[in-house]
Amino acid sequence: AQSVAQPEDQVNVAEGNPLTVKCTYSVSGNPYLFWYVQYPNRGLQFLLKYITGDNLVKGSYGFEAEFNKSQTSFHLKKPSALVSDSALYFCAVSPFFGGYNKLIFGAGTRLAVHP
Amino acid sequence: DAGVIQSPRHEVTEMGQEVTLRCKPISGHNSLFWYRQTMMRGLELLIYFNNNVPIDDSGMPEDRFSAKMPNASFSTLKIQPSEPRDSAVYFCASSLVLAEETQYFGPGTRLLVL
């Protein structure tokens, strides 16, 4: 079955420290991978995506993600966390079939950045 | 671009009433998605339209839920009759059709059924 796993319900980081939010997927073929962020009482905002090419993808607000095909992972990273990065983060995968961009979402990881 | 527009932003209704949620996708996008988000079940895809045609409605929970897309710029999600367990945040998203295209989400409608 196709699935996305975000193994941590919450990640706590001190401001200024690097952060990593983990994501692994189980999808046949070569999927497209996405990260979204959700601030309180807001919709999901697109951060970045991996389609093909360089395994390190850079996105909005200084975030980046590394695609690792052998480990089927797509971890989200930022070199220096800000308190304003505190939010709910979703990893999603779009299985490559039929041109239909249905997204399979992970359960989400809550990031808390402490001053 | 104004982004995806949803209305109302908040809806409080009583059990048994009809609820209609509305969505205006980004101009030029030909895919539209309705999602439901709850604490218990997370983010669930309810239905997907491509060029105004419902393609995948396997996520629609039951016959009380229905969705329409009469034209490229408008979609509705209707719940009739509503039940307390329908309380959730409902999101609409739109995109271009290909698998690598990004879905853009609206701000959501927070529904509370008493």
mmCIF file with all atom_site columns, N, CA and C in Angstrom, chain B residues 43 49-50 62 67 93:
data_model
loop_
_atom_site.group_PDB
_atom_site.id
_atom_site.type_symbol
_atom_site.label_atom_id
_atom_site.label_alt_id
_atom_site.label_comp_id
_atom_site.label_asym_id
_atom_site.label_entity_id
_atom_site.label_seq_id
_atom_site.pdbx_PDB_ins_code
_atom_site.Cartn_x
_atom_site.Cartn_y
_atom_site.Cartn_z
_atom_site.occupancy
_atom_site.B_iso_or_equiv
_atom_site.pdbx_formal_charge
_atom_site.auth_seq_id
_atom_site.auth_comp_id
_atom_site.auth_asym_id
_atom_site.auth_atom_id
_atom_site.pdbx_PDB_model_num
ATOM 1  N N  . LEU B 1 43 ? -5.552  14.648 7.549   1.00 0.00 ? 43 LEU B N  1
ATOM 2  C CA . LEU B 1 43 ? -6.000  15.252 6.292   1.00 0.00 ? 43 LEU B CA 1
ATOM 3  C C  . LEU B 1 43 ? -6.468  14.151 5.350   1.00 0.00 ? 43 LEU B C  1
ATOM 4  N N  . PHE B 1 49 ? -11.727 16.612 -8.802  1.00 0.00 ? 49 PHE B N  1
ATOM 5  C CA . PHE B 1 49 ? -12.305 16.948 -10.105 1.00 0.00 ? 49 PHE B CA 1
ATOM 6  C C  . PHE B 1 49 ? -11.180 17.254 -11.098 1.00 0.00 ? 49 PHE B C  1
ATOM 7  N N  . ASN B 1 50 ? -11.358 16.836 -12.332 1.00 0.00 ? 50 ASN B N  1
ATOM 8  C CA . ASN B 1 50 ? -10.464 17.226 -13.407 1.00 0.00 ? 50 ASN B CA 1
ATOM 9  C C  . ASN B 1 50 ? -11.322 17.801 -14.536 1.00 0.00 ? 50 ASN B C  1
ATOM 10 N N  . GLU B 1 62 ? -19.985 9.287  2.918   1.00 0.00 ? 62 GLU B N  1
ATOM 11 C CA . GLU B 1 62 ? -21.289 8.619  2.767   1.00 0.00 ? 62 GLU B CA 1
ATOM 12 C C  . GLU B 1 62 ? -22.191 9.482  1.905   1.00 0.00 ? 62 GLU B C  1
ATOM 13 N N  . ALA B 1 67 ? -20.662 16.643 -3.953  1.00 0.00 ? 67 ALA B N  1
ATOM 14 C CA . ALA B 1 67 ? -19.856 17.747 -4.464  1.00 0.00 ? 67 ALA B CA 1
ATOM 15 C C  . ALA B 1 67 ? -20.167 17.958 -5.934  1.00 0.00 ? 67 ALA B C  1
ATOM 16 N N  . ALA B 1 93 ? -8.442  22.723 -2.675  1.00 0.00 ? 93 ALA B N  1
ATOM 17 C CA . ALA B 1 93 ? -7.147  22.966 -3.288  1.00 0.00 ? 93 ALA B CA 1
ATOM 18 C C  . ALA B 1 93 ? -7.287  22.877 -4.797  1.00 0.00 ? 93 ALA B C  1
#
